[in-house]
Coordinates of N, CA and C in Angstrom, one line a residue:
T1 N 1.0 -1.2 0.0 CA 0.2 0.2 0.1 C 0.8 1.3 0.0
N2 N 2.2 0.9 0.6 CA 2.8 2.3 0.5 C 3.5 2.5 -0.7
R3 N 3.8 1.9 -1.4 CA 4.2 2.1 -2.4 C 3.0 2.4 -3.5
L4 N 2.2 2.2 -3.6 CA 1.0 2.1 -4.3 C 0.6 3.8 -4.3
S5 N 0.8 3.7 -2.9 CA 0.3 5.5 -2.4 C 1.4 6.3 -2.7
N6 N 2.6 6.1 -2.9 CA 3.6 6.9 -3.4 C 3.6 6.9 -4.9
A7 N 3.2 6.0 -5.6 CA 2.9 6.3 -6.9 C 1.9 6.9 -7.7
L8 N 1.2 6.8 -6.5 CA -0.1 7.7 -6.8 C 0.1 9.5 -6.7
R9 N 1.0 9.7 -5.7 CA 1.3 11.2 -5.5 C 2.1 11.6 -6.7
R10 N 3.6 10.8 -6.6 CA 4.3 10.9 -7.3 C 3.8 11.1 -9.0
E11 N 3.5 10.1 -9.4 CA 3.2 10.2 -11.1 C 1.7 10.6 -11.3
A12 N 0.8 10.6 -10.6 CA -0.5 11.4 -10.5 C -1.1 12.7 -9.9
G13 N 0.0 12.9 -8.9 CA -0.2 14.2 -8.3 C -1.2 14.2 -7.4
I14 N -1.5 12.7 -6.9 CA -2.7 12.8 -6.1 C -2.7 12.8 -4.8
G15 N -3.5 13.8 -4.0 CA -3.5 14.6 -3.1 C -4.4 14.2 -1.9
P16 N -4.8 15.2 -0.9 CA -5.9 15.4 -0.2 C -6.9 15.9 -0.9
D17 N -8.3 15.3 -0.8 CA -9.5 15.7 -1.6 C -9.5 15.6 -3.3
D18 N -8.4 14.7 -3.9 CA -8.7 14.4 -5.4 C -9.4 12.9 -5.4
V19 N -9.8 12.9 -6.5 CA -10.8 11.6 -6.6 C -9.9 10.7 -7.3
V20 N -9.7 9.5 -7.0 CA -9.3 8.3 -7.7 C -10.5 7.5 -8.2
V21 N -10.4 6.9 -9.7 CA -11.7 6.4 -10.1 C -11.2 4.8 -10.0
T22 N -11.7 3.9 -10.0 CA -11.2 2.6 -10.3 C -12.1 1.6 -11.0
V23 N -11.9 0.8 -12.0 CA -12.8 0.1 -13.0 C -11.9 -1.3 -13.2
M24 N -12.4 -2.3 -11.6 CA -11.4 -3.7 -11.5 C -12.0 -4.1 -11.1
A25 N -11.3 -5.6 -11.3 CA -12.0 -6.8 -10.5 C -11.9 -6.4 -9.1
D26 N -12.6 -7.5 -8.6 CA -12.5 -7.9 -7.5 C -11.6 -8.6 -6.5
H27 N -10.2 -8.0 -6.6 CA -9.2 -8.8 -5.7 C -8.3 -7.6 -5.1
H28 N -7.1 -8.2 -4.5 CA -6.4 -7.7 -3.3 C -5.8 -6.2 -4.2
I29 N -5.4 -6.2 -5.5 CA -5.0 -4.8 -5.9 C -6.2 -4.0 -5.8
H30 N -7.2 -4.1 -6.0 CA -8.4 -3.1 -5.6 C -8.4 -2.8 -4.8
V31 N -8.2 -4.0 -3.3 CA -8.3 -3.2 -2.0 C -7.3 -2.4 -1.7
A32 N -6.2 -2.8 -2.1 CA -4.9 -2.1 -1.9 C -5.1 -0.9 -2.6
T33 N -5.7 -0.4 -3.6 CA -5.9 0.9 -4.2 C -6.6 1.6 -3.5
L34 N -7.8 1.1 -2.6 CA -8.5 2.0 -1.9 C -8.0 2.6 -0.6
F35 N -6.8 1.7 -0.1 CA -6.3 2.0 1.3 C -5.2 2.9 0.6
A36 N -4.5 2.8 -0.3 CA -3.4 3.7 -0.7 C -4.3 4.9 -1.0
T37 N -5.3 5.3 -1.6 CA -6.1 6.2 -2.1 C -6.7 7.3 -0.3
W38 N -7.4 6.2 0.4 CA -7.5 7.0 1.8 C -6.2 7.4 2.6
R39 N -5.1 6.5 2.0 CA -3.8 6.7 2.9 C -3.4 8.7 2.6
L40 N -3.8 8.9 1.1 CA -3.1 9.9 1.0 C -4.3 11.1 1.1
G41 N -5.3 11.1 1.5 CA -6.2 11.8 1.8 C -7.3 12.2 0.9
A42 N -7.2 11.0 -0.1 CA -8.1 11.4 -1.1 C -9.0 10.2 -1.2
V43 N -10.1 11.1 -2.5 CA -11.6 9.9 -2.5 C -11.3 8.7 -3.3
F44 N -11.8 7.9 -2.9 CA -12.1 6.5 -3.7 C -13.3 6.6 -4.5
C45 N -13.3 6.2 -5.8 CA -14.7 5.9 -6.6 C -14.4 4.6 -7.1
G46 N -14.9 3.5 -6.8 CA -14.8 2.0 -7.5 C -16.2 2.0 -8.4
L47 N -16.1 2.1 -9.6 CA -16.8 2.2 -10.4 C -17.3 0.7 -11.0
N48 N -18.8 0.3 -11.0 CA -19.2 -0.7 -11.3 C -18.8 -1.9 -12.4
R49 N -17.8 -2.3 -12.9 CA -17.3 -3.1 -14.2 C -18.6 -3.7 -14.9
Q50 N -19.5 -3.9 -14.6 CA -20.7 -4.4 -15.1 C -21.5 -3.7 -15.9
L51 N -21.1 -2.4 -15.5 CA -21.8 -1.0 -16.7 C -21.7 -1.1 -17.7
P52 N -22.7 -0.8 -18.5 CA -22.1 -0.7 -20.3 C -20.9 0.2 -20.5
P53 N -20.3 0.2 -21.6 CA -19.1 1.3 -21.3 C -19.8 2.6 -21.5
D54 N -20.6 3.3 -22.3 CA -21.0 4.7 -22.0 C -21.2 4.9 -20.9
Q55 N -21.7 4.4 -20.0 CA -22.3 4.3 -18.5 C -21.2 4.7 -17.8
L56 N -20.3 3.4 -18.0 CA -18.8 3.8 -16.9 C -18.3 5.1 -17.6
V57 N -17.9 5.6 -18.4 CA -17.6 7.0 -19.0 C -18.2 8.1 -18.5
A58 N -19.4 7.9 -18.3 CA -20.5 9.3 -17.9 C -20.1 9.0 -16.3
D59 N -20.2 8.3 -15.9 CA -20.2 8.2 -14.2 C -18.7 8.7 -14.1
A60 N -17.6 8.1 -14.7 CA -16.4 8.6 -14.6 C -15.8 10.1 -14.6
R61 N -16.4 10.7 -15.5 CA -16.6 12.1 -16.1 C -17.2 12.9 -15.1
R62 N -18.4 12.4 -14.1 CA -18.9 13.3 -13.3 C -18.2 13.6 -12.1
T63 N -17.3 12.5 -11.8 CA -16.3 12.4 -10.3 C -15.3 13.3 -10.7
F64 N -15.1 14.2 -11.9 CA -14.0 15.0 -12.2 C -12.6 14.2 -11.5
A65 N -12.3 13.3 -11.8 CA -11.2 12.1 -11.1 C -9.9 12.7 -11.7
K66 N -9.0 12.6 -10.7 CA -7.6 13.2 -11.1 C -6.8 12.3 -12.0
A67 N -7.4 10.7 -11.2 CA -7.0 9.6 -11.9 C -7.7 8.6 -11.8
I68 N -7.6 7.8 -12.9 CA -8.4 6.6 -13.1 C -7.7 5.2 -13.3
I69 N -7.7 4.5 -12.8 CA -7.2 3.0 -12.6 C -8.0 2.1 -13.1
I70 N -7.6 1.3 -14.3 CA -8.1 0.3 -15.1 C -7.6 -1.0 -15.1
D71 N -8.5 -2.2 -14.6 CA -7.5 -3.3 -15.0 C -7.3 -3.5 -16.4
D72 N -6.4 -4.2 -17.0 CA -5.7 -4.2 -18.4 C -7.0 -5.0 -18.7
A73 N -7.4 -6.2 -17.7 CA -8.6 -7.0 -18.9 C -9.8 -6.2 -19.2
L74 N -10.1 -5.2 -18.3 CA -11.3 -4.6 -18.5 C -11.4 -3.3 -19.4
A75 N -10.0 -3.3 -19.9 CA -9.5 -1.5 -20.6 C -10.5 -1.3 -21.8
H76 N -10.9 -2.6 -22.6 CA -11.7 -2.7 -23.5 C -13.3 -2.1 -23.2
L77 N -13.6 -1.9 -21.8 CA -14.9 -1.2 -21.9 C -14.8 0.2 -21.5
C78 N -13.4 0.9 -21.2 CA -13.1 2.6 -21.0 C -12.6 2.9 -21.6
A79 N -12.7 2.3 -23.6 CA -11.9 3.2 -24.1 C -12.2 4.8 -24.2
G80 N -13.6 5.0 -23.9 CA -13.8 6.4 -23.8 C -13.2 7.7 -22.6
F81 N -12.2 6.8 -21.8 CA -11.6 7.7 -21.3 C -10.7 8.7 -21.9

């Protein structure tokens, strides 16, 4: 979680009150992303990967996310980001 939070801060400039959106399967990396986001004081927003692609894009845009983390296996759903 430390390495992930450091990477979010360093590579995406994530800090307090920033929004981090995820589109991921339910596994340990998703949970680690949740804790890494909280550690930075940022807001975690996990989107439902079962939504239609246009709804995923619309939901992500409404959050004004500073970073979006997408599982490689689900990248085809998020082509509009």
